[in-house]
PDB file of C-alpha atoms in Angstrom:
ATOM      1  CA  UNK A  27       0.000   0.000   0.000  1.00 90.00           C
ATOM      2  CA  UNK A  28       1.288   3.290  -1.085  1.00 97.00           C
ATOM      3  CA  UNK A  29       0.458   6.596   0.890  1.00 97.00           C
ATOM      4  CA  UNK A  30      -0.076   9.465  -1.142  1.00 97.00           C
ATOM      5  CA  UNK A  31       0.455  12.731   0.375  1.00 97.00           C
ATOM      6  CA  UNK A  32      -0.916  16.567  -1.688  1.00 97.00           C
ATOM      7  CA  UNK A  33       0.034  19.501  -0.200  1.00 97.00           C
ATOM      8  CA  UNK A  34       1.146  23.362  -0.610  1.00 96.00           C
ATOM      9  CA  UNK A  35       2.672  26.002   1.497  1.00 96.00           C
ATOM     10  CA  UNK A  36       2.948  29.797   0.524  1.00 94.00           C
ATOM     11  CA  UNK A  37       6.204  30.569   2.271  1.00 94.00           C
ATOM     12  CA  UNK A  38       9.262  32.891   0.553  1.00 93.00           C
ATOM     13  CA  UNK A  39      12.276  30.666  -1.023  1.00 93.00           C
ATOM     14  CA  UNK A  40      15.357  31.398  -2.585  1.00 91.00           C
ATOM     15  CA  UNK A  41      17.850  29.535  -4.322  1.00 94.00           C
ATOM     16  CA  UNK A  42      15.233  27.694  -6.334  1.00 96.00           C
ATOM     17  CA  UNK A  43      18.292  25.887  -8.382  1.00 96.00           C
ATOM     18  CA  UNK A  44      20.059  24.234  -5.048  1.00 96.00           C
ATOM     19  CA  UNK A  45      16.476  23.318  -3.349  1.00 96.00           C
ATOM     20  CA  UNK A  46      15.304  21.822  -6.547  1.00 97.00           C
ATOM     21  CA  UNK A  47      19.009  19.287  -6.363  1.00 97.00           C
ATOM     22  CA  UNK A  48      18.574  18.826  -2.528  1.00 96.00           C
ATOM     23  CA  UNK A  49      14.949  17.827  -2.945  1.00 97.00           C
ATOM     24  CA  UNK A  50      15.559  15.805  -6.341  1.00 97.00           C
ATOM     25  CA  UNK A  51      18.478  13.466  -4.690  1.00 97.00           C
ATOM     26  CA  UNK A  52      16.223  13.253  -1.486  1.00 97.00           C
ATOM     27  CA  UNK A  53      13.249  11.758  -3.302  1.00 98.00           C
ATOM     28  CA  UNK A  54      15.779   9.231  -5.424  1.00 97.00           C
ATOM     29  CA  UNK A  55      17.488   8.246  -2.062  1.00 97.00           C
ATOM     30  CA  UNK A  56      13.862   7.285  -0.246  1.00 97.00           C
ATOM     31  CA  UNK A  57      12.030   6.246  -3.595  1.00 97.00           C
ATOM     32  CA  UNK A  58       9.493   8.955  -3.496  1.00 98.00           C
ATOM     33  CA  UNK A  59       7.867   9.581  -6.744  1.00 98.00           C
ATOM     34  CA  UNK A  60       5.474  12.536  -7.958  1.00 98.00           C
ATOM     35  CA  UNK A  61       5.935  16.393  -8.207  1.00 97.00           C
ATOM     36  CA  UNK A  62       6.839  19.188  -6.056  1.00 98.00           C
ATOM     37  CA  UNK A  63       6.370  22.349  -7.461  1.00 97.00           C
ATOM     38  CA  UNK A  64       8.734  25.176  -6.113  1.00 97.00           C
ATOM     39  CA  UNK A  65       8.551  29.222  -6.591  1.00 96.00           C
ATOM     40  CA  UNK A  66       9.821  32.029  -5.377  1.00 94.00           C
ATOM     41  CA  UNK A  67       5.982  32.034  -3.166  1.00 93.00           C
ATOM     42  CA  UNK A  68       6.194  28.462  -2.084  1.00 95.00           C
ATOM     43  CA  UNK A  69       5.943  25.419  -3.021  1.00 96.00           C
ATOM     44  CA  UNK A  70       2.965  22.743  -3.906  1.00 96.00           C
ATOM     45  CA  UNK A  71       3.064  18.892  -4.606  1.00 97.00           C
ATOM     46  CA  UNK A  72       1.421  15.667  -4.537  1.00 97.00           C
ATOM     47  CA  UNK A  73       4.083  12.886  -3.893  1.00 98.00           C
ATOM     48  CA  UNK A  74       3.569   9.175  -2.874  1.00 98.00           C
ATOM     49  CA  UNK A  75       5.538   6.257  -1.188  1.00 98.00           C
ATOM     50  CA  UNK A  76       6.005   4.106   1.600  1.00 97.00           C
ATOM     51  CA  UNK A  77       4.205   5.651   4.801  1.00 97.00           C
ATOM     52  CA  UNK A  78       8.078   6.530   6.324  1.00 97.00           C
ATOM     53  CA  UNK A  79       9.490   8.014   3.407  1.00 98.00           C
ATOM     54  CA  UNK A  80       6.842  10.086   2.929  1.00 98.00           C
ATOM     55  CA  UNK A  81       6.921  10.997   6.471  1.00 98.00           C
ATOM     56  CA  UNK A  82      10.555  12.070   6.298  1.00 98.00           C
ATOM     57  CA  UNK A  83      10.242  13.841   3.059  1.00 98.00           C
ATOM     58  CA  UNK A  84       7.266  16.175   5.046  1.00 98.00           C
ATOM     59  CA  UNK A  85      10.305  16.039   7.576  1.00 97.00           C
ATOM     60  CA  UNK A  86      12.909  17.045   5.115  1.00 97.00           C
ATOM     61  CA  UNK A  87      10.208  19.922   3.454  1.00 97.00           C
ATOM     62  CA  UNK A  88       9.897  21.476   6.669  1.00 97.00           C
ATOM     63  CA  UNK A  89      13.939  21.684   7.593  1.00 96.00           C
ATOM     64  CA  UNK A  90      14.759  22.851   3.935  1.00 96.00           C
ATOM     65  CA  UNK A  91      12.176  25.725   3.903  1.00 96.00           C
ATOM     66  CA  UNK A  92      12.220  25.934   7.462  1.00 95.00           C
ATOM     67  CA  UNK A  93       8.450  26.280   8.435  1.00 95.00           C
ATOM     68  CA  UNK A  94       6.809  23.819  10.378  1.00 95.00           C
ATOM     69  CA  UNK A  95       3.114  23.197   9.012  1.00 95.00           C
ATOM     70  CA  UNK A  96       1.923  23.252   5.367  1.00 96.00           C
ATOM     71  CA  UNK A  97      -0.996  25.602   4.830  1.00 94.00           C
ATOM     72  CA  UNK A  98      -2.949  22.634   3.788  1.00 93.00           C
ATOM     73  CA  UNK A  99      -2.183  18.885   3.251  1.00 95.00           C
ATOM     74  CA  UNK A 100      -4.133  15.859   2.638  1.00 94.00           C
ATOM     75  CA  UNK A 101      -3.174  12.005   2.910  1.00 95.00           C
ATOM     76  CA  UNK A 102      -5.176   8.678   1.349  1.00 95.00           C
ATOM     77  CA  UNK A 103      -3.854   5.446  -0.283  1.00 94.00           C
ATOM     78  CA  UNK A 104      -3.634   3.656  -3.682  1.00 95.00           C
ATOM     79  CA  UNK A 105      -2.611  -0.153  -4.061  1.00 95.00           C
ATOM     80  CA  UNK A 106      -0.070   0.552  -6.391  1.00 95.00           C
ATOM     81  CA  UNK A 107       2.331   4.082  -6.785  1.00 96.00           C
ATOM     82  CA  UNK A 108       0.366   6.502  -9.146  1.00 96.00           C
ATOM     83  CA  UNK A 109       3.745   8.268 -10.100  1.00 97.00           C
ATOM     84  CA  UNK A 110       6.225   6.965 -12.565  1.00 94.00           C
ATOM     85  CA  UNK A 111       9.066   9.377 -11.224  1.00 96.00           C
ATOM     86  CA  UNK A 112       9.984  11.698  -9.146  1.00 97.00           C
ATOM     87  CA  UNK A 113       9.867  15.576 -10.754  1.00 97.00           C
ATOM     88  CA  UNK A 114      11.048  18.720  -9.235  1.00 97.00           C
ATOM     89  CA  UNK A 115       9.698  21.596 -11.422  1.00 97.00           C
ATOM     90  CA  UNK A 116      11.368  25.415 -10.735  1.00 97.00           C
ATOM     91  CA  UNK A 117       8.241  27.451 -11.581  1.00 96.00           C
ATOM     92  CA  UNK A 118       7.444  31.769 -11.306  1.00 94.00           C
ATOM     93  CA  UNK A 119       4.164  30.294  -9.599  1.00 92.00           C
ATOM     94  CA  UNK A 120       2.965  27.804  -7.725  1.00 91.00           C
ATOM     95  CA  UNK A 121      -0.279  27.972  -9.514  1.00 86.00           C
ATOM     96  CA  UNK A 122      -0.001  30.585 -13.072  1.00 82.00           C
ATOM     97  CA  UNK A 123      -2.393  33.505 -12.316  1.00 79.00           C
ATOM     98  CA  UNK A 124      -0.017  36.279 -13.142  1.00 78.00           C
ATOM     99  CA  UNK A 125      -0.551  37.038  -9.145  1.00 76.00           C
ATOM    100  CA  UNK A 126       2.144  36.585  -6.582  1.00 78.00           C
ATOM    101  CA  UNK A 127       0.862  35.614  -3.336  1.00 77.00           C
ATOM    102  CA  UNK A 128       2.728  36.939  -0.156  1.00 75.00           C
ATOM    103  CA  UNK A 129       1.417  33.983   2.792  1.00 74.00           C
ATOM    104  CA  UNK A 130       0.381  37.157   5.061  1.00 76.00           C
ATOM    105  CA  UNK A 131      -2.318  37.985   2.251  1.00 76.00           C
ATOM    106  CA  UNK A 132      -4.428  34.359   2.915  1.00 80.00           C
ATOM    107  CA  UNK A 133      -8.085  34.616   3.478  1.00 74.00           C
ATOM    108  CA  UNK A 134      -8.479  32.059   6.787  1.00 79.00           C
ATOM    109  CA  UNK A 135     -11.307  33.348   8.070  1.00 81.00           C
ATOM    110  CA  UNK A 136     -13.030  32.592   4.777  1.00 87.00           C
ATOM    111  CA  UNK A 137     -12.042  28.952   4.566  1.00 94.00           C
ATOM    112  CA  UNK A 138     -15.137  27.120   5.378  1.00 96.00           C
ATOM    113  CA  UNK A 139     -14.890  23.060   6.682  1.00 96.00           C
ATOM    114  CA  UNK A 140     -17.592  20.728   4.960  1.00 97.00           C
ATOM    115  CA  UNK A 141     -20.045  20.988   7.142  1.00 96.00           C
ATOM    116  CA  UNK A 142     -20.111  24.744   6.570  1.00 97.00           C
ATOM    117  CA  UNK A 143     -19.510  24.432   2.761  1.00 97.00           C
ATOM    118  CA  UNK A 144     -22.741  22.442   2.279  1.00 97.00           C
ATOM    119  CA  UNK A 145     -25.049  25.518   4.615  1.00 96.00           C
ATOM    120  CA  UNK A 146     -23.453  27.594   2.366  1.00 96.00           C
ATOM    121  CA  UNK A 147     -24.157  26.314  -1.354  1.00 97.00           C
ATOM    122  CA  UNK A 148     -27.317  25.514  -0.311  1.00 96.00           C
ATOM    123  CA  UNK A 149     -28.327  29.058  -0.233  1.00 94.00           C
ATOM    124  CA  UNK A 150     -29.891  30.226  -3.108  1.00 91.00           C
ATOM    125  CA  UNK A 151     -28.422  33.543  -3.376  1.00 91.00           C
ATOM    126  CA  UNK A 152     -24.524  31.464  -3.998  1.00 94.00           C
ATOM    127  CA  UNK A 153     -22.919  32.295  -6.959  1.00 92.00           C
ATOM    128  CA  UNK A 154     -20.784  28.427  -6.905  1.00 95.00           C
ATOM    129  CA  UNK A 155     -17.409  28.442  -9.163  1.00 94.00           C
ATOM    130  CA  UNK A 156     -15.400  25.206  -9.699  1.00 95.00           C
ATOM    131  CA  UNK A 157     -12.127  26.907 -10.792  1.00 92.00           C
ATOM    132  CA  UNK A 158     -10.872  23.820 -12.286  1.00 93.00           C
ATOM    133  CA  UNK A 159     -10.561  23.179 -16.169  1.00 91.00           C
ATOM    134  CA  UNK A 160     -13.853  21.823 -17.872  1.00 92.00           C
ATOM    135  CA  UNK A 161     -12.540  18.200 -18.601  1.00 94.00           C
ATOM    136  CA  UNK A 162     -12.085  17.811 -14.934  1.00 96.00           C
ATOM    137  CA  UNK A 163     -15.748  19.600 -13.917  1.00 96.00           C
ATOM    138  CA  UNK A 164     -17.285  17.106 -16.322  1.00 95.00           C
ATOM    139  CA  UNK A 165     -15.865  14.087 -13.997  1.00 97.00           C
ATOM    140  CA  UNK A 166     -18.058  15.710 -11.011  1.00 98.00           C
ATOM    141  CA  UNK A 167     -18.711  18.509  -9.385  1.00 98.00           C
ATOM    142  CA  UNK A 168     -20.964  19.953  -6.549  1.00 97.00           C
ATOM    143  CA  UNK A 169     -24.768  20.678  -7.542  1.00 92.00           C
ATOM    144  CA  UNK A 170     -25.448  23.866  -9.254  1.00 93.00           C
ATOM    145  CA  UNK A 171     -21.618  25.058  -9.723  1.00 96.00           C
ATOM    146  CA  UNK A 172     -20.519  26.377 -12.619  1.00 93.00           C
ATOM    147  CA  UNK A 173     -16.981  26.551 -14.719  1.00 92.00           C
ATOM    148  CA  UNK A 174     -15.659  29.322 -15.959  1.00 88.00           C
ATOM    149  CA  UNK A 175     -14.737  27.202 -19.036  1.00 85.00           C
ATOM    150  CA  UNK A 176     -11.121  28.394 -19.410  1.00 80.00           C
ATOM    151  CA  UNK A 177      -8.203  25.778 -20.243  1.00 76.00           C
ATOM    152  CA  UNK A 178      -5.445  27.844 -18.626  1.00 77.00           C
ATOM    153  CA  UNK A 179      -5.894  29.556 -15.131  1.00 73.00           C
ATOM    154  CA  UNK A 180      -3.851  32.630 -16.063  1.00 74.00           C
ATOM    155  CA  UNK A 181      -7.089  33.136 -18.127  1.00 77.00           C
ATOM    156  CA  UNK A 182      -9.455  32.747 -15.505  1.00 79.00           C
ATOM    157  CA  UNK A 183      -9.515  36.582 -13.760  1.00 78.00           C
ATOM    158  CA  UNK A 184     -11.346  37.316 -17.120  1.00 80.00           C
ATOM    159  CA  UNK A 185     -13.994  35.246 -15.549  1.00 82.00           C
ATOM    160  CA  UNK A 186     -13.947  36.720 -12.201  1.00 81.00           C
ATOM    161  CA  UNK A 187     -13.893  40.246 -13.398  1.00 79.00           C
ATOM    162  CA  UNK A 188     -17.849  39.600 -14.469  1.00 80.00           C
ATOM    163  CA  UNK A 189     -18.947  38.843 -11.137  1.00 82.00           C
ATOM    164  CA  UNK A 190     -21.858  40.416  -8.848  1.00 80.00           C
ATOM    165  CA  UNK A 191     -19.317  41.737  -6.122  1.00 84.00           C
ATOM    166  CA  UNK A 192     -23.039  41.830  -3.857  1.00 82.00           C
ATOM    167  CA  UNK A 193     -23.089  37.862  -4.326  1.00 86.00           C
ATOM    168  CA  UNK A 194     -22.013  35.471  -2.340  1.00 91.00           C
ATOM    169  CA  UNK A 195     -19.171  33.722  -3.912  1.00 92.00           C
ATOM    170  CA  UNK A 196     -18.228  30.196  -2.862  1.00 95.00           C
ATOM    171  CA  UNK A 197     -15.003  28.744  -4.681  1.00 94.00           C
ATOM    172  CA  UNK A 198     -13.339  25.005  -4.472  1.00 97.00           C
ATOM    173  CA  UNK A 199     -10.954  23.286  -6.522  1.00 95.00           C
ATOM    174  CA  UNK A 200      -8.785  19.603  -5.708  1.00 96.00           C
ATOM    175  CA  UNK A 201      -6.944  20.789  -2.841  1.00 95.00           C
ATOM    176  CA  UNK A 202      -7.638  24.160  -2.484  1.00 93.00           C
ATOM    177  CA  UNK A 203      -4.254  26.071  -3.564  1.00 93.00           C
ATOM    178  CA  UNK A 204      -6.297  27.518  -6.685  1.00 89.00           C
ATOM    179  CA  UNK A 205      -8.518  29.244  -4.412  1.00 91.00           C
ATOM    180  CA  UNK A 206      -5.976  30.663  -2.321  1.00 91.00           C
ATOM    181  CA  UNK A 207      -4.795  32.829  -5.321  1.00 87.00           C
ATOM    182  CA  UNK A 208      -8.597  33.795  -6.456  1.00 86.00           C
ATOM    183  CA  UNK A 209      -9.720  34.513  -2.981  1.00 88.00           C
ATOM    184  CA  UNK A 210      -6.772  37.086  -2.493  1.00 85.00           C
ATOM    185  CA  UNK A 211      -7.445  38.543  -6.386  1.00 84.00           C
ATOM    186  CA  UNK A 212     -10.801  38.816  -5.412  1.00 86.00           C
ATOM    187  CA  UNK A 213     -10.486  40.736  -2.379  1.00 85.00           C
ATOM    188  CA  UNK A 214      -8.083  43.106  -3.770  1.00 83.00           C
ATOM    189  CA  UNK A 215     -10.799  43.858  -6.558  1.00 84.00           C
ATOM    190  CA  UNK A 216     -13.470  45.050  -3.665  1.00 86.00           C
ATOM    191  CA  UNK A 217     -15.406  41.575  -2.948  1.00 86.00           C
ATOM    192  CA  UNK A 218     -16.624  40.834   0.524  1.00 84.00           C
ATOM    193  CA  UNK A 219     -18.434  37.829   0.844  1.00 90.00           C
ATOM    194  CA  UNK A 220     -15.835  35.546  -0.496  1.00 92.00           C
ATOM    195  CA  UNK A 221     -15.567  31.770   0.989  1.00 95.00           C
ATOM    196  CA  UNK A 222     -13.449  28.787  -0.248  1.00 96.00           C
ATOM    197  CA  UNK A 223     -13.915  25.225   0.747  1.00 97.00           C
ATOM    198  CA  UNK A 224     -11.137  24.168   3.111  1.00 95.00           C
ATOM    199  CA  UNK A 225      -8.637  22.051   1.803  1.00 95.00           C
ATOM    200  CA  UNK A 226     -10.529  21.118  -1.761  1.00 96.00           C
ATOM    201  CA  UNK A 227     -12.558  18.420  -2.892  1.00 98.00           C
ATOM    202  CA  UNK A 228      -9.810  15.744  -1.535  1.00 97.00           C
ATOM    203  CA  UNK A 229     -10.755  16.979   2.058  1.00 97.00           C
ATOM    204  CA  UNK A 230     -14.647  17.179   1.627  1.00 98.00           C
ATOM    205  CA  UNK A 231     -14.719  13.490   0.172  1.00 97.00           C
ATOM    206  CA  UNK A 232     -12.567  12.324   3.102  1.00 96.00           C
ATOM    207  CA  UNK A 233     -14.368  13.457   5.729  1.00 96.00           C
ATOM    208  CA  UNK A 234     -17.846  13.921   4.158  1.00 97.00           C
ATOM    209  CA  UNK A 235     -20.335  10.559   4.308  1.00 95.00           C
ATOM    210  CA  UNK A 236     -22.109   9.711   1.184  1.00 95.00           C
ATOM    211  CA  UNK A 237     -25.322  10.291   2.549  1.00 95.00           C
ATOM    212  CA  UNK A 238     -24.612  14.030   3.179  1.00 96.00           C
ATOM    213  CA  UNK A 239     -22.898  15.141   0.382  1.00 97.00           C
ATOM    214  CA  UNK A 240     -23.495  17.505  -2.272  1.00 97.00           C
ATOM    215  CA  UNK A 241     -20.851  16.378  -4.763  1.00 98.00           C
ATOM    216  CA  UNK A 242     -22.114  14.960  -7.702  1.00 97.00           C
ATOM    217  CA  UNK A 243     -19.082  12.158 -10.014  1.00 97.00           C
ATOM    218  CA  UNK A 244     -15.781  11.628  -8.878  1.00 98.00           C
ATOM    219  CA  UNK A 245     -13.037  13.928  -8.452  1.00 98.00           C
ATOM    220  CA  UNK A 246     -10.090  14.242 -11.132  1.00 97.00           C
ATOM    221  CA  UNK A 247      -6.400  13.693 -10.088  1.00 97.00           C
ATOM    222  CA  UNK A 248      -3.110  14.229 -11.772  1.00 94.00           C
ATOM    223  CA  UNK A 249      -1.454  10.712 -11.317  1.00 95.00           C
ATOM    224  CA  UNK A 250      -2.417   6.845 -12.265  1.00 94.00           C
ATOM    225  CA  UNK A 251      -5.831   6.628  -9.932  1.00 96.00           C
ATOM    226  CA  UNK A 252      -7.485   9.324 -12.915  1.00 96.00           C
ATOM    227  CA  UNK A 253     -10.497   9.668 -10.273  1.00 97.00           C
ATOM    228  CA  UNK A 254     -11.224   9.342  -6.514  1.00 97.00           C
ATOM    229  CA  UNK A 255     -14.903   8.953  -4.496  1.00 96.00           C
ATOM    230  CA  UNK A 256     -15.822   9.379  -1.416  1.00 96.00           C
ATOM    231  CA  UNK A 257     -13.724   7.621   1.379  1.00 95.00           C
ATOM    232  CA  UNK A 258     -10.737   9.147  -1.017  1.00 95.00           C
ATOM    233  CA  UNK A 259     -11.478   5.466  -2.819  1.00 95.00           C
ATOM    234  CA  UNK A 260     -10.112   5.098  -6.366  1.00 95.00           C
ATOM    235  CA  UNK A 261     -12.676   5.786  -8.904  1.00 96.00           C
ATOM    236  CA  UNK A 262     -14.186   4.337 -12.299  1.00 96.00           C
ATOM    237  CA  UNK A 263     -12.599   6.701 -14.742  1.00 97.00           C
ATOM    238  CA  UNK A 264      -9.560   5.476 -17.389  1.00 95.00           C
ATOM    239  CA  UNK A 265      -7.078   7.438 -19.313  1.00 95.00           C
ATOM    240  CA  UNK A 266      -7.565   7.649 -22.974  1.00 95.00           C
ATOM    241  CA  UNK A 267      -4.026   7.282 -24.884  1.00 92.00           C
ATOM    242  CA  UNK A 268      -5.068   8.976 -27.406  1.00 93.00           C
ATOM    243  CA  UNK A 269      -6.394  12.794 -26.376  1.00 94.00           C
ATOM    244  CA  UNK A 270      -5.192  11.985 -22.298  1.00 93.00           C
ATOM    245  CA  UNK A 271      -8.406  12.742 -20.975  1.00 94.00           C
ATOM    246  CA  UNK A 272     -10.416  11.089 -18.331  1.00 96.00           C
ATOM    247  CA  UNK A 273     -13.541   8.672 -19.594  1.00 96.00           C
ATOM    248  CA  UNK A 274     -16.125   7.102 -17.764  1.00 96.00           C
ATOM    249  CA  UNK A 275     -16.940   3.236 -18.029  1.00 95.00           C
ATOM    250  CA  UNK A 276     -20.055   4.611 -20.490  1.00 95.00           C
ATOM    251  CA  UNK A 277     -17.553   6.119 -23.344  1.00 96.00           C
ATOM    252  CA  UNK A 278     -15.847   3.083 -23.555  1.00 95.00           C
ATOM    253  CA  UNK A 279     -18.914   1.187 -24.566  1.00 96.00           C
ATOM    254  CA  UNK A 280     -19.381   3.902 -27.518  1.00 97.00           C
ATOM    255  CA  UNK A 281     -18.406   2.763 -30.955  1.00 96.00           C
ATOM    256  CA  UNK A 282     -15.660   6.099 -31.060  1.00 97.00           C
ATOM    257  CA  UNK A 283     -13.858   3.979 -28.590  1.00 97.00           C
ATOM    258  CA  UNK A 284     -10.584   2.438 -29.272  1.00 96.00           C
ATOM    259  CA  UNK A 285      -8.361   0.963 -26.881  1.00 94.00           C
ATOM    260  CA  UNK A 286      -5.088   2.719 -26.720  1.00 95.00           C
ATOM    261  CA  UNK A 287      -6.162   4.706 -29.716  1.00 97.00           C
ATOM    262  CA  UNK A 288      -9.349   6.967 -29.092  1.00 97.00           C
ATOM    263  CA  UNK A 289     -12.447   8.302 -26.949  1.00 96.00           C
ATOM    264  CA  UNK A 290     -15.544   9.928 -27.632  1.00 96.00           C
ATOM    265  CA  UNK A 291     -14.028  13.131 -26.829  1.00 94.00           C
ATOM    266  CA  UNK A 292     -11.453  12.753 -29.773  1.00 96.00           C
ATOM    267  CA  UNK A 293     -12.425  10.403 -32.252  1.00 97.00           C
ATOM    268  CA  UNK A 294     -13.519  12.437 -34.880  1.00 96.00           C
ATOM    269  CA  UNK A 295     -11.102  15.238 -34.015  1.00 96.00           C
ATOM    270  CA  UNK A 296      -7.562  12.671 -34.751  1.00 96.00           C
ATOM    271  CA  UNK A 297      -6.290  12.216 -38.645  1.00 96.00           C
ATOM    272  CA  UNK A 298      -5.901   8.592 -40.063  1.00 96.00           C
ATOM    273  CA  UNK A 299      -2.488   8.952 -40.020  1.00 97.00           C
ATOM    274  CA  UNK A 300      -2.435   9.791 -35.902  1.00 96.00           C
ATOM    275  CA  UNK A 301      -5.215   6.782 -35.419  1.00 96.00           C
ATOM    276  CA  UNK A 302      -2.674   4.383 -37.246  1.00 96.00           C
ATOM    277  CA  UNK A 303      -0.237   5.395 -35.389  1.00 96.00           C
ATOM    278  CA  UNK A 304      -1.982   4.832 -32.259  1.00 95.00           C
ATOM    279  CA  UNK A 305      -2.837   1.450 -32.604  1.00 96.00           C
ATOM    280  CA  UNK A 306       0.655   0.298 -34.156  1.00 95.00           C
ATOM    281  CA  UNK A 307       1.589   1.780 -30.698  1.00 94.00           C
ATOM    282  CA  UNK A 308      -1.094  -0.323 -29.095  1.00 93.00           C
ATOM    283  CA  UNK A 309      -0.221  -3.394 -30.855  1.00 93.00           C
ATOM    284  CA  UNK A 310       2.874  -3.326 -29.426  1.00 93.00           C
ATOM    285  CA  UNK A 311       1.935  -2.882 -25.846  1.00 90.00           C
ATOM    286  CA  UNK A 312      -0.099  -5.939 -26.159  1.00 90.00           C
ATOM    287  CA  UNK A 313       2.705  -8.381 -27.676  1.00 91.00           C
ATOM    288  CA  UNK A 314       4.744  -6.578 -24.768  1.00 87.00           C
ATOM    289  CA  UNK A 315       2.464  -7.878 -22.613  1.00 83.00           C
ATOM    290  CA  UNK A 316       2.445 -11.814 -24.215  1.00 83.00           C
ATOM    291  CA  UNK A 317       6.096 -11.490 -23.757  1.00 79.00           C
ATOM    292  CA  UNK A 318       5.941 -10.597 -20.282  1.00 72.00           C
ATOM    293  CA  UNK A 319       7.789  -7.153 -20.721  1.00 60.00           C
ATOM    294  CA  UNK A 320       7.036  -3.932 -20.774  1.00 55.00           C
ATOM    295  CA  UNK A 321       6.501  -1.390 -23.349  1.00 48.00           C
ATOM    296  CA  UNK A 322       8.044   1.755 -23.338  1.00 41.00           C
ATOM    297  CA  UNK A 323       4.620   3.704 -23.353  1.00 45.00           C
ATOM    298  CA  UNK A 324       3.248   1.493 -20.813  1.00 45.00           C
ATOM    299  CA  UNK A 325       6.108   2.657 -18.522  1.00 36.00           C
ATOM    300  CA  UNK A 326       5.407   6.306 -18.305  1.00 40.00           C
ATOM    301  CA  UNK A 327       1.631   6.016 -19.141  1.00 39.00           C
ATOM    302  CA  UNK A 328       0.370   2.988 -16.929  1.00 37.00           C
TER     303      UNK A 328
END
């Protein structure tokens, strides 16, 4: 069993270069795979491994950037390790929204626990964003949000600068590090009723029984498990090889459905010459597998 461990911190670093080495040999050493994001405002990551190693990377995190709780963290398990390898990525922002967050700006007394997420949305009056890309909204979603329908998040203040600032605006995302940014962009712009679901989906499926929930699907994640349900359980969705986006156990009874080649979604949008491609590539991930190797697509896409 594999623990997997998401998490961000908005904290001031420097020497970006040296931290990225440090952190990349440290993850080799204890077999840690995912990705840690660092910036000159923090850092963010979702990392898995054996339930020690990930405990003494969190220990390592903490000595390197010397702070001793993440703003927000969250823990569940997989059967097998989601990651292929372990990345350390040197970026201007933790998340891209052309908006550097100093950790003294953080809205915490509009971070709202699930309990006082669901009073919340229930009231007719809340103007619900998911600030997560569409592919990922159509997985699931809480009852009468809506998605700003923008594909990059440097894009998404656009959306924000049409909103009611009278409203009542209730934001989530996975783990909540997108709505850090927004809440701060949205308070500088005059908004005052501004809330954000406490540590994303990931924490409102952990701790939120079935039977009182107001999520709708399962939740979309970066790494091998494609979607999680309540319980943080691994979900129902696959990987399509050929557009890499999430489908459902329905598309892949649809006749636009090709193993290792297309989807629904992107069927009629590949050329011959991509779809022969594909399944040449598929063909020989299945004599890999008769041969009891591995294929070299199978390795980083699995």
């Amino acid at each position: 069993m594999f623990e997997v461990l998401g998490f961000y911190k908005f904290i001031n670093i420097r020497s970006l270069k040296k931290n990225k080495v440090l952190l990349q040999d440290f993850l080799i050493k204890k077999k840690v795979r995912g990705t840690i994001i660092i910036a000159n405002e923090g850092l963010n990551g979702t990392i898995s491994g054996d339930s020690k190693d990930i405990q003494s990377t969190i220990n390592k995190l903490k000595k390197i950037f010397s702070f001793k709780e993440f703003d927000n963290s969250n823990k569940s398990k997989s059967i097998f390790q989601p990651f292929h390898k372990p990345k350390i990525k040197i970026k201007k922002e933790v998340v891209p929204m052309s908006l550097t967050l100093n950790s003294k700006e953080r809205n915490l007394d509009t971070h709202l626990d699930p309990n006082q997420w669901n009073k919340l949305i229930k009231k007719k009056d809340t103007h619900i964003i998911d600030t997560r890309k569409p592919f990922e909204f159509d997985v699931g979603t809480f009852k009468k949000s809506v998605n700003p329908d923008v594909d990059n998040f440097r894009d998404f203040p656009k959306y924000l600068n049409k909103l009611k600032k009278d409203k009542p605006v209730a934001m989530f995302c996975t783990g909540g590090i997108r709505c850090e940014k927004t809440s701060v962009y949205l308070k500088k712009k005059g908004f005052k009723n501004i809330y954000q679901l406490n540590g994303g989906i990931l924490n409102y499926l952990k701790k939120t029984k079935e039977k009182d929930s107001l999520w709708k699907g399962e939740c979309f994640v970066f790494d091998n498990r494609i979607s999680l349900k309540h319980g943080l359980k691994v979900g129902s969705y696959f990987m399509c090889s050929g557009c890499r986006k999430p489908i459902s156990p329905k598309d892949k009874k649809s006749k636009k459905y090709e193993e290792g080649v297309s989807c629904p979604n992107c069927h009629d949008n590949l050329t011959d010459t991509q779809k022969a491609r594909f399944r040449m590539r598929q063909k020989q991930i299945n004599l890999a597998k008769k041969s009891g190797s591995k294929h070299i697509f199978q390795k980083e896409f699995k």
